[in-house]
PDB file of C-alpha atoms in Angstrom:
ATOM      1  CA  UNK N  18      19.320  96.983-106.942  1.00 50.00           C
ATOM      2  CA  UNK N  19      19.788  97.593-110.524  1.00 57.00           C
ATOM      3  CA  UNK N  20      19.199 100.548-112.191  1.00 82.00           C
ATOM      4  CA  UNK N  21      16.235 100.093-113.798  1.00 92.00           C
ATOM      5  CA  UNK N  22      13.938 103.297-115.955  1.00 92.00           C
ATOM      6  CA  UNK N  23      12.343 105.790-113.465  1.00 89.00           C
ATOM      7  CA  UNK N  24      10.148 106.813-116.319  1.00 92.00           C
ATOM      8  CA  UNK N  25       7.842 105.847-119.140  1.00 93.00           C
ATOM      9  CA  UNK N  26       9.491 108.572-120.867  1.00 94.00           C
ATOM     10  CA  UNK N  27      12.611 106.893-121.014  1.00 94.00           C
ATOM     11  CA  UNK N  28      10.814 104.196-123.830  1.00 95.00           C
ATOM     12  CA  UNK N  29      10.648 106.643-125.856  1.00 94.00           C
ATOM     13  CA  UNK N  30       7.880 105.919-129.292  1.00 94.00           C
ATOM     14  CA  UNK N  31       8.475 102.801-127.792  1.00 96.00           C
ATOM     15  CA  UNK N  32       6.469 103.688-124.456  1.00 96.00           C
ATOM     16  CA  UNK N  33       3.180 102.445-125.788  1.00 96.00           C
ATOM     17  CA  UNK N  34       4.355  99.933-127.577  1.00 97.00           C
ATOM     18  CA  UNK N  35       6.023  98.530-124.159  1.00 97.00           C
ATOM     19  CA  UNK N  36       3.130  98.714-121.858  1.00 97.00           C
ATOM     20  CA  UNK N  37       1.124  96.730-124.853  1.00 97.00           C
ATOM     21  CA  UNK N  38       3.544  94.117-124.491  1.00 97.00           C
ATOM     22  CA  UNK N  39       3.800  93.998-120.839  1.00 97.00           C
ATOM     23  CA  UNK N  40       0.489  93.688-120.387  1.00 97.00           C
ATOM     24  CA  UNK N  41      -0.043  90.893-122.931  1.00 97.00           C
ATOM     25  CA  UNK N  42       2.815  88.938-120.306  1.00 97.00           C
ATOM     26  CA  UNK N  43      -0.185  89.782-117.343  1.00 96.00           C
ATOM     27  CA  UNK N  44      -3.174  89.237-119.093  1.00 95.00           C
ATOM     28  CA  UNK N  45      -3.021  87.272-122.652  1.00 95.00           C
ATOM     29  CA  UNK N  46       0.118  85.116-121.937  1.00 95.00           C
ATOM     30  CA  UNK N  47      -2.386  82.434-119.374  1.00 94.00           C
ATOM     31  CA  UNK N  48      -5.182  82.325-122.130  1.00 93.00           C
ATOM     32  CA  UNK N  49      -2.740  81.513-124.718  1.00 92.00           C
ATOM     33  CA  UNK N  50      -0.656  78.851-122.292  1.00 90.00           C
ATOM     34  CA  UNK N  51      -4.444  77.121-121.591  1.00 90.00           C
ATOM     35  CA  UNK N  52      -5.331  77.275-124.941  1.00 91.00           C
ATOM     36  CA  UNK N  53      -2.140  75.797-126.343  1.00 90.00           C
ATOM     37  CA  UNK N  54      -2.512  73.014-123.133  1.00 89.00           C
ATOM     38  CA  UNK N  55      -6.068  72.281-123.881  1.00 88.00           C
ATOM     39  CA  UNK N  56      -4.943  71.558-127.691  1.00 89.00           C
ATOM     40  CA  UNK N  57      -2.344  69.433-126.908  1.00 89.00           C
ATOM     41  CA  UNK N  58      -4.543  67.173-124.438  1.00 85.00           C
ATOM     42  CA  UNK N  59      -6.490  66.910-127.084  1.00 86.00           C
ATOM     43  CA  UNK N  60      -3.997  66.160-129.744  1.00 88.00           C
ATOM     44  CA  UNK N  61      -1.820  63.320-127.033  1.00 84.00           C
ATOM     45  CA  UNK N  62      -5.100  61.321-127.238  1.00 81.00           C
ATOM     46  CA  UNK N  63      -4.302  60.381-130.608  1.00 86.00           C
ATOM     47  CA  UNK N  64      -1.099  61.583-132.015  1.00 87.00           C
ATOM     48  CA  UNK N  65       2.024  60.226-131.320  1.00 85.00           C
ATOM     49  CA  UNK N  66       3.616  63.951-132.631  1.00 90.00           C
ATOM     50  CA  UNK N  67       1.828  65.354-130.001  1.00 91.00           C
ATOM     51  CA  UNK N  68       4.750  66.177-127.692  1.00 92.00           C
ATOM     52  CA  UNK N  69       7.451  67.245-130.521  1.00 94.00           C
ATOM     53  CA  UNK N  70       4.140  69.785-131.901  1.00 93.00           C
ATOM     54  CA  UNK N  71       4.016  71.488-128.129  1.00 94.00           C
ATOM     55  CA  UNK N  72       7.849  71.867-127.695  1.00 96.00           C
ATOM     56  CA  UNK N  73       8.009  73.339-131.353  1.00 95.00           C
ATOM     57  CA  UNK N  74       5.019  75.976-130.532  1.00 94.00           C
ATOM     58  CA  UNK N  75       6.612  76.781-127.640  1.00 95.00           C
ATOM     59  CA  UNK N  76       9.941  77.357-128.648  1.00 97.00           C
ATOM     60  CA  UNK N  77       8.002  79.584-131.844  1.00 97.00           C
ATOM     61  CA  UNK N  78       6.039  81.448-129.096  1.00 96.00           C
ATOM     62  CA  UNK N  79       8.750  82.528-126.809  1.00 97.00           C
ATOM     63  CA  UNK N  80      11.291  83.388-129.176  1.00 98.00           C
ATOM     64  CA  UNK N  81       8.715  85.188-131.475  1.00 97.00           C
ATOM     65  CA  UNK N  82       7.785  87.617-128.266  1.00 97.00           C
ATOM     66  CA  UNK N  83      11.626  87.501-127.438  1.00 98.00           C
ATOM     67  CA  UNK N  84      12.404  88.959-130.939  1.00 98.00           C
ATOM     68  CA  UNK N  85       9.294  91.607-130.304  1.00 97.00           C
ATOM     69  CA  UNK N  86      10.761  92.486-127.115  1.00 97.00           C
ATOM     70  CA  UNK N  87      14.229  93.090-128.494  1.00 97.00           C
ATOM     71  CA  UNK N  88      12.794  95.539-131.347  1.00 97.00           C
ATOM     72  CA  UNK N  89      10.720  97.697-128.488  1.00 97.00           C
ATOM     73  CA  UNK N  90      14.126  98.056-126.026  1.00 96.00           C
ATOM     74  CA  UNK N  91      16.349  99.316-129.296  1.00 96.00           C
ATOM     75  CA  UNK N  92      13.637 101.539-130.699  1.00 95.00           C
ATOM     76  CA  UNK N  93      13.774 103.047-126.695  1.00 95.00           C
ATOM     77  CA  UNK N  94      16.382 105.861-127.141  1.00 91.00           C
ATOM     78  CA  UNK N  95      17.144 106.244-123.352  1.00 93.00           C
ATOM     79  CA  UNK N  96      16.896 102.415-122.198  1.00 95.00           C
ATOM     80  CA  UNK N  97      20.273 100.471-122.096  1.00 94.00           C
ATOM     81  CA  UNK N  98      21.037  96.796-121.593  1.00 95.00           C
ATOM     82  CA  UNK N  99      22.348  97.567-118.157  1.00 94.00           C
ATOM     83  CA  UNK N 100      18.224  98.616-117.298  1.00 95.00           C
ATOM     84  CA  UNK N 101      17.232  95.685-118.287  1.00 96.00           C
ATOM     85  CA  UNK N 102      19.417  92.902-116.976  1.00 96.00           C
ATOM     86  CA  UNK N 103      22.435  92.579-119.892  1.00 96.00           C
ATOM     87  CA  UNK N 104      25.583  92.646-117.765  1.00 95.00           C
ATOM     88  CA  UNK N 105      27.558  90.865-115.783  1.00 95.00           C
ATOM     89  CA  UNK N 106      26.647  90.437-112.087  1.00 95.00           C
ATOM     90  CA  UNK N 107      27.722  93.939-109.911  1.00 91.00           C
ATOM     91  CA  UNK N 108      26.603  92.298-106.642  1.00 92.00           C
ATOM     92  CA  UNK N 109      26.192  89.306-104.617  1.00 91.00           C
ATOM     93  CA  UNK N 110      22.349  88.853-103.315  1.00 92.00           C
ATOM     94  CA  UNK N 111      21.584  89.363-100.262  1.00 92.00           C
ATOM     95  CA  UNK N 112      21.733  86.739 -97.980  1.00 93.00           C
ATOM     96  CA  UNK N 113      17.834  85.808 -97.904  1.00 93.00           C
ATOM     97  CA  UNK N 114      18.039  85.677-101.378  1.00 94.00           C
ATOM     98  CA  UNK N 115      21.143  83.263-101.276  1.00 94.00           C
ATOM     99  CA  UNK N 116      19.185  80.832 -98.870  1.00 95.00           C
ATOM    100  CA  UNK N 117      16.096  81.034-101.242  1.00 94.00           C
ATOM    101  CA  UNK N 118      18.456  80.259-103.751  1.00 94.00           C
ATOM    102  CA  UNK N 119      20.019  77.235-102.038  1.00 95.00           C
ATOM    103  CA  UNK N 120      16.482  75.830-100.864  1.00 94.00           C
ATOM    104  CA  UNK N 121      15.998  75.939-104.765  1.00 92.00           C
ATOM    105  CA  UNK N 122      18.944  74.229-105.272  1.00 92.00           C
ATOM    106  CA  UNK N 123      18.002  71.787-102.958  1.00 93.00           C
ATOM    107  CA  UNK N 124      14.180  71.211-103.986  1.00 90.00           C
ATOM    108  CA  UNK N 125      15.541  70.608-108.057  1.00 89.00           C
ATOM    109  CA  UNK N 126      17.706  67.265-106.330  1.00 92.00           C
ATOM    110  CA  UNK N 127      15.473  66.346-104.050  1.00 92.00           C
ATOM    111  CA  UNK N 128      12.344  66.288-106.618  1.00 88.00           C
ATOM    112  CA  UNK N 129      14.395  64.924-109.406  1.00 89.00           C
ATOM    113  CA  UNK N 130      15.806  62.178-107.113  1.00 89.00           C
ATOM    114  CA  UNK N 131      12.127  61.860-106.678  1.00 87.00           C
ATOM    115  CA  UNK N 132      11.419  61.328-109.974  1.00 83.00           C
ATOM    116  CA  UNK N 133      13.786  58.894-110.903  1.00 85.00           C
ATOM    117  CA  UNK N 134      12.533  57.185-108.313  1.00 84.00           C
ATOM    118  CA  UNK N 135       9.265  56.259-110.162  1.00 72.00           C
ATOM    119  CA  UNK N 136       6.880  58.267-107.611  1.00 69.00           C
ATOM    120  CA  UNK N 137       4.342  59.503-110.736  1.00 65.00           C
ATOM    121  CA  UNK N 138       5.104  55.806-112.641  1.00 63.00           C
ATOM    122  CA  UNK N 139       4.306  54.029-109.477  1.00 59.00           C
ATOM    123  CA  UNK N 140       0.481  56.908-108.568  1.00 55.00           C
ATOM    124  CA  UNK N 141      -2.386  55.587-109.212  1.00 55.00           C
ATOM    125  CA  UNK N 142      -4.227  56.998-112.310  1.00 53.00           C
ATOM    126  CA  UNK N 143      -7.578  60.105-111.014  1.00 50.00           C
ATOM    127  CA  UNK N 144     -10.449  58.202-110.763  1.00 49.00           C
ATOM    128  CA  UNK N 145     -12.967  60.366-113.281  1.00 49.00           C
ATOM    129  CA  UNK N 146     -15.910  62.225-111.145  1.00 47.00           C
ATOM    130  CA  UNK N 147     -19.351  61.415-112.699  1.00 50.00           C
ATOM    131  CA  UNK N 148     -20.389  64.314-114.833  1.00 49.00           C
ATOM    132  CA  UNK N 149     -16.645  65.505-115.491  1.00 46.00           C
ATOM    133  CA  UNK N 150     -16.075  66.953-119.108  1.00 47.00           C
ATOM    134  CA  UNK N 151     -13.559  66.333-121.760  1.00 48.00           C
ATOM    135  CA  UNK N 152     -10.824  68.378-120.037  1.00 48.00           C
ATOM    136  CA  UNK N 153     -11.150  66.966-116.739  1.00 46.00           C
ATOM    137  CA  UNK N 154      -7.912  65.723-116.222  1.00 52.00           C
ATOM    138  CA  UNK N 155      -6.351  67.156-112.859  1.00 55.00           C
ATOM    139  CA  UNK N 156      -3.634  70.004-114.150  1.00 58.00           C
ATOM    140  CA  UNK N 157      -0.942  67.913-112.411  1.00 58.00           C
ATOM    141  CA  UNK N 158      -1.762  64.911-114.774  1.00 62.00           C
ATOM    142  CA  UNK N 159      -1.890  66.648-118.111  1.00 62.00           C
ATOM    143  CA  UNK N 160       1.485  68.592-117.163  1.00 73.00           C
ATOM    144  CA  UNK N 161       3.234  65.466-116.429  1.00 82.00           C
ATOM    145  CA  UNK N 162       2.241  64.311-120.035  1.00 84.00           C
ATOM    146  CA  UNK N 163       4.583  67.366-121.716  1.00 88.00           C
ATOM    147  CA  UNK N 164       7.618  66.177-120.428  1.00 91.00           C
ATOM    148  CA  UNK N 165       9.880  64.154-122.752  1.00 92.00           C
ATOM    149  CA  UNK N 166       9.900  60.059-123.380  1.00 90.00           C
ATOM    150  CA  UNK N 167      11.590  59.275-126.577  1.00 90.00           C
ATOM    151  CA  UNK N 168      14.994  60.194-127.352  1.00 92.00           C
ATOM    152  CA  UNK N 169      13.878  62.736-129.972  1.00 93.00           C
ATOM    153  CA  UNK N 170      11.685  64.328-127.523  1.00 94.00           C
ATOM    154  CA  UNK N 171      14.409  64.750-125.071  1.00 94.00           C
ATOM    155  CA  UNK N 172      16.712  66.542-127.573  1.00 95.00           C
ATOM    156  CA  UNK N 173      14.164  69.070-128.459  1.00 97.00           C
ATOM    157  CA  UNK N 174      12.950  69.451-124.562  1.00 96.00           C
ATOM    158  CA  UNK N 175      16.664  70.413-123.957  1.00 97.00           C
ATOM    159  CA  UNK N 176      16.273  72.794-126.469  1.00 97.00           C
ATOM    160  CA  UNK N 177      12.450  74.080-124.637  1.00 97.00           C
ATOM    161  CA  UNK N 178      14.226  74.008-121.114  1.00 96.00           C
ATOM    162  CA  UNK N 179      17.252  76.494-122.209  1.00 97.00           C
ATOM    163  CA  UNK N 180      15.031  78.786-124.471  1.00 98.00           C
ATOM    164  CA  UNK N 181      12.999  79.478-121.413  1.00 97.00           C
ATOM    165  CA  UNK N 182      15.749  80.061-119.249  1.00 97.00           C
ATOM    166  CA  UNK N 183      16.546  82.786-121.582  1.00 98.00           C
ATOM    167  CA  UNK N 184      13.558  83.961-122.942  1.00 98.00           C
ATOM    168  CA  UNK N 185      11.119  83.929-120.023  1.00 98.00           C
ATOM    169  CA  UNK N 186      14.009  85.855-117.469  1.00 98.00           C
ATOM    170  CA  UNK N 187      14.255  88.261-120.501  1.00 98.00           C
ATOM    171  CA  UNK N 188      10.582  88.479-120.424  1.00 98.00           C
ATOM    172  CA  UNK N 189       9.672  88.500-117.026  1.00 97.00           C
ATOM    173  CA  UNK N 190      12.218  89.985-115.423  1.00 97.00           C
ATOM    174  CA  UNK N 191      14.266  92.268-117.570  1.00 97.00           C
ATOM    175  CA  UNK N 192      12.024  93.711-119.529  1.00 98.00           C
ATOM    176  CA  UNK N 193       8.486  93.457-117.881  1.00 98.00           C
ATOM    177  CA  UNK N 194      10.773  94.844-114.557  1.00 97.00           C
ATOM    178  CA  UNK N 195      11.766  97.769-116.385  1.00 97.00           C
ATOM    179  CA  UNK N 196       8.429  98.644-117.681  1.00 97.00           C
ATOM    180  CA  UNK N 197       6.768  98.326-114.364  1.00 97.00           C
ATOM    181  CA  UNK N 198       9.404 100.760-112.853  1.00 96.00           C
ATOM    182  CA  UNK N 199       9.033 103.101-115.519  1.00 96.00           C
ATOM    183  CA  UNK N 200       5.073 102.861-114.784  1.00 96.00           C
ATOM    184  CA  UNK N 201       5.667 103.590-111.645  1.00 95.00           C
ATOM    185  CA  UNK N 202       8.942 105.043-110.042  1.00 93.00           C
ATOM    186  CA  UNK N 203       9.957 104.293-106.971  1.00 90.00           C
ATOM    187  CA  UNK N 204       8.466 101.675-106.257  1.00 92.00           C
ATOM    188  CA  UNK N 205      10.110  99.437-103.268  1.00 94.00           C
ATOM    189  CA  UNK N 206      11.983  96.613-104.835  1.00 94.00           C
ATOM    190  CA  UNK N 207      10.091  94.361-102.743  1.00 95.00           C
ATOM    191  CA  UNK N 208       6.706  95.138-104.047  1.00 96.00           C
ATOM    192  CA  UNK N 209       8.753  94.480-107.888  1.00 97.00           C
ATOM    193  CA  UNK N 210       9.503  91.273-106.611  1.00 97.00           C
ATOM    194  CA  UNK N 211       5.876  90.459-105.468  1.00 97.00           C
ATOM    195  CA  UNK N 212       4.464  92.012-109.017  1.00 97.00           C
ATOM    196  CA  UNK N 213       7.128  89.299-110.850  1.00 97.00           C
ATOM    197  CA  UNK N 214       5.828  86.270-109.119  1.00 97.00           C
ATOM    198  CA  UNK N 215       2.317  87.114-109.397  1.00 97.00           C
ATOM    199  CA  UNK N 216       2.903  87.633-112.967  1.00 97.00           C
ATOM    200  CA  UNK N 217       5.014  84.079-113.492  1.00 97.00           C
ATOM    201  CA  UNK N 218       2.600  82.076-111.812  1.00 96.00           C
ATOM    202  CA  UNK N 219      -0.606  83.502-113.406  1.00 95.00           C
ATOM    203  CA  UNK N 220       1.382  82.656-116.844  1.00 94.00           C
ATOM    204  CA  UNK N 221       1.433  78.855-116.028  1.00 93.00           C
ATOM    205  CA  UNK N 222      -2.427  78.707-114.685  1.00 91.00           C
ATOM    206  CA  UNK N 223      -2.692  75.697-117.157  1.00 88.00           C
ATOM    207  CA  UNK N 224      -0.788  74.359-114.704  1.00 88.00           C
ATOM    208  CA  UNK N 225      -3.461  74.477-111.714  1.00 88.00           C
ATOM    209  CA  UNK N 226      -3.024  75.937-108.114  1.00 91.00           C
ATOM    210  CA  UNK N 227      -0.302  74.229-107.082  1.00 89.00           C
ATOM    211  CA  UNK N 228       1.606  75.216-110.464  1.00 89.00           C
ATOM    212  CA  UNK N 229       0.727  78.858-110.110  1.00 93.00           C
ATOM    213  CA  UNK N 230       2.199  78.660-106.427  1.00 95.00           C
ATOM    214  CA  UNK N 231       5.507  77.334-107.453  1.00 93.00           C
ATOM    215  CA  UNK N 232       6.262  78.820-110.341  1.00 95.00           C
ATOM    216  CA  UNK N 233       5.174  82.268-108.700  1.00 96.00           C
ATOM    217  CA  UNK N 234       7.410  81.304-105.749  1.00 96.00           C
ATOM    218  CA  UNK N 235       9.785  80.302-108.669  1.00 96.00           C
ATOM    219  CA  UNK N 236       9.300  83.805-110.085  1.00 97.00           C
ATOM    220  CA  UNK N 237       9.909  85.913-107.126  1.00 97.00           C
ATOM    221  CA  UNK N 238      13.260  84.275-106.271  1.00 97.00           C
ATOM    222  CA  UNK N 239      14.194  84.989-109.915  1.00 97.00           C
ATOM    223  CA  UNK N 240      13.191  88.357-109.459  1.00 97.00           C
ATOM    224  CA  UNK N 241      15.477  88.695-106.545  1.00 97.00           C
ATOM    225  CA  UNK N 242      18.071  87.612-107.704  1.00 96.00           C
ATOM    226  CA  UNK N 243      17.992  89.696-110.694  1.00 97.00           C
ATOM    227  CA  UNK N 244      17.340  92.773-108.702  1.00 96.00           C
ATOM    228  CA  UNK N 245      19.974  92.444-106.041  1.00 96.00           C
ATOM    229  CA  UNK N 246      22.384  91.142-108.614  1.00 96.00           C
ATOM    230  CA  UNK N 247      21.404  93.239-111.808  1.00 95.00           C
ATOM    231  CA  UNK N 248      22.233  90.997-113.854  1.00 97.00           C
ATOM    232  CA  UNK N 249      19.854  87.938-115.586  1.00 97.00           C
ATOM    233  CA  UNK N 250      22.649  85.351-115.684  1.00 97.00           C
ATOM    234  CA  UNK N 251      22.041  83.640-112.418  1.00 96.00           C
ATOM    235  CA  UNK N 252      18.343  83.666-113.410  1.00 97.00           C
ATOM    236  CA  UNK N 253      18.833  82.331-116.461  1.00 98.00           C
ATOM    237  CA  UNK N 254      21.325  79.550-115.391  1.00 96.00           C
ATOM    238  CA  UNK N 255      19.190  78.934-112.535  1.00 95.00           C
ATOM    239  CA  UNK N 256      15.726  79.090-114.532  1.00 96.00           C
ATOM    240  CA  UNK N 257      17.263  76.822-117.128  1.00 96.00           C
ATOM    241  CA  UNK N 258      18.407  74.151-114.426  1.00 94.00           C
ATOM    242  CA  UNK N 259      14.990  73.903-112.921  1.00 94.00           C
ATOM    243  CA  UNK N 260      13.501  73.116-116.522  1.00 94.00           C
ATOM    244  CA  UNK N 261      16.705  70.550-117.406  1.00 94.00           C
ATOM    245  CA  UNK N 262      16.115  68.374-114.232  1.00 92.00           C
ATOM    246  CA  UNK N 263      13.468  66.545-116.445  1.00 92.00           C
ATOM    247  CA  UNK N 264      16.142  65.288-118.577  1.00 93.00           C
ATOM    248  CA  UNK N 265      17.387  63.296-115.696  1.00 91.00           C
ATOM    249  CA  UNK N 266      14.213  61.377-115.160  1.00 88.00           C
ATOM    250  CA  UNK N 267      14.423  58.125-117.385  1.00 88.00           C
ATOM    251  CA  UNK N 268      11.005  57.773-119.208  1.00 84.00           C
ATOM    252  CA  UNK N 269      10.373  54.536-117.544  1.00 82.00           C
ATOM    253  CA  UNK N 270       9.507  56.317-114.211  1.00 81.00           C
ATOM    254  CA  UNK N 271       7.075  58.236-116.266  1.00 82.00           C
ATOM    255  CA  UNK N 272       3.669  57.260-116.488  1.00 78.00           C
ATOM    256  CA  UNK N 273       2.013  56.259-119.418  1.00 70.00           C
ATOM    257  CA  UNK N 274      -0.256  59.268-121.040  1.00 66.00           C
ATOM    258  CA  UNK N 275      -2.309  58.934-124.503  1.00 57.00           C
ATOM    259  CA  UNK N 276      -1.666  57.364-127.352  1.00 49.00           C
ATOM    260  CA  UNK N 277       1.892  58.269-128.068  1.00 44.00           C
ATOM    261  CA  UNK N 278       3.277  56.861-124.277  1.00 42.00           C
ATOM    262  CA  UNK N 279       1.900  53.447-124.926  1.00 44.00           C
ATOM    263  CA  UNK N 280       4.570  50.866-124.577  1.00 39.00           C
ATOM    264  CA  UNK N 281       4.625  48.848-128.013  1.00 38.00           C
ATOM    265  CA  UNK N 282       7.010  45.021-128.470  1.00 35.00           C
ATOM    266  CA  UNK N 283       9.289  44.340-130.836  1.00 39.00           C
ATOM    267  CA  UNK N 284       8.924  40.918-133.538  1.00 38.00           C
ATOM    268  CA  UNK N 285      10.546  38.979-130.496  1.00 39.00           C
ATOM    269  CA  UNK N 286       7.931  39.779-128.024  1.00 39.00           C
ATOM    270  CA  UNK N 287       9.921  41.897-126.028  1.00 41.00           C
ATOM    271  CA  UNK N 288       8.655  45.249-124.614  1.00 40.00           C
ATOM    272  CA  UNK N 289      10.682  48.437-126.341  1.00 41.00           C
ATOM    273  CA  UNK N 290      12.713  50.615-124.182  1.00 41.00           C
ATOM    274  CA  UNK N 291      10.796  53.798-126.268  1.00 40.00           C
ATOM    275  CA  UNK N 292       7.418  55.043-124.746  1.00 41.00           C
ATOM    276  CA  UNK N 293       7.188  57.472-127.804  1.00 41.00           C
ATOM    277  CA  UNK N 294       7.205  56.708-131.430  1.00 40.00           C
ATOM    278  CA  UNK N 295       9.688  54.866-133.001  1.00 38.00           C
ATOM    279  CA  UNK N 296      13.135  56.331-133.701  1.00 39.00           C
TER     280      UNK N 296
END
């Protein structure tokens, strides 16, 4: 297990500072994801920039509390890099771990294989419930709308998947790791790896039940590995391979969603390869 603080102490002036930011990662981090989500089903009904806005905001938000992050660990006098995941490997995980890590592995080629397929293409659209508001759309729907269809899109989602295979293992498991140990020493690296996956999947509630399940399962393997490891490069590579698998799926197994996925012909009457605005 890495070495992570045994003390608030250790922060420094930085201590308060920390457990602000921490607990923004618990508590404001969801409210901000489902306002930003609501706001961009909003925007996709009628903006074909809708998509390219989102990524941008993200990559803003992520980095922004990256860069925050950064300034609390160097104003922490007795905190290294080591405590909070900047090193190479020292260890191999355990072997539960590994096998977590290879069903992983295995779930990012099945489900893109999936995907390429044309499984959410080829679902029938929700049928609306009378009485359902504005935001009804089922969480699985609306998330399927942020991934990429136009070739512009796709560059800048490459850029969305690495950033938060960086920034959210820097995040979520170096830093917010280190502050919950410091909070409270000793505790069993087990119950760390429980706190990081409920923490990961309450961040992605936008996403619905089924999204706060699998990215908290997501979370807790990353955890793991980072723990028994001490290092966040297999999180990060592994975090950033999840996100990429998107890339793989061609946009015409995506479904069309609002007004920037509608398929639009050419002067010839032929039907454009681009689902997204023109390039």
């Amino acid at each position: 297990m890495t070495g992570l603080p045994d003390s608030l102490a250790d922060f420094g002036p930085a201590a308060l500072a920390a457990v602000v930011v921490a607990a923004y990662l618990v508590v404001g981090e969801p409210f901000v994801g489902h306002v930003l989500h609501r706001r961009f089903e909003d925007r996709m009904r009628t903006d074909a920039q809708a998509r390219r806005s989102f990524y941008v905001r993200l990559l803003i938000l992520e980095w922004g509390l990256s860069s925050l992050v950064l300034v609390v660990f160097l104003a922490a006098p007795d905190v290294d890099g080591g405590q909070l995941g900047l090193r190479w490997p020292k260890a191999w995980p355990g072997w539960i771990t590994g096998l977590a890590c290879l069903a992983l592995l295995a779930f990012v080629v099945v489900s893109t294989r999936a995907l390429r397929s044309g499984a959410l293409a080829d679902a029938p659209p929700p049928v609306p419930r009378p009485g359902e508001g504005r935001h009804s759309e089922p969480a699985v729907q609306s998330t399927v709308a942020l991934l990429p269809r136009s070739a512009t899109e796709r560059r800048l989602f490459a850029v969305v998947g690495v950033t938060a295979g960086i920034c959210e293992e820097w995040l979520y498991r170096g830093f917010f790791l280190a502050v919950v140990a410091a909070v409270v020493p000793g505790l069993a690296s087990g119950w760390l790896v429980a706190v990081a996956a409920v923490a990961f999947g309450a961040a992605h509630a936008y996403q619905g039940v089924g999204g706060v399940l699998l990215t908290g399962v997501l979370g807790g393997v990353f955890a793991a590995l980072y723990l028994q490891t001490g290092s966040l490069l297999l999180p990060v590579l592994l975090h950033a391979a999840v996100d990429l698998r998107f890339l793989l799926v061609p946009s015409a197994a995506l479904p069309a969603v609002g007004q920037g996925a509608r398929p639009r012909w050419d002067t010839r009457g032929d039907q454009r390869d681009s689902v997204g605005p023109s390039e």
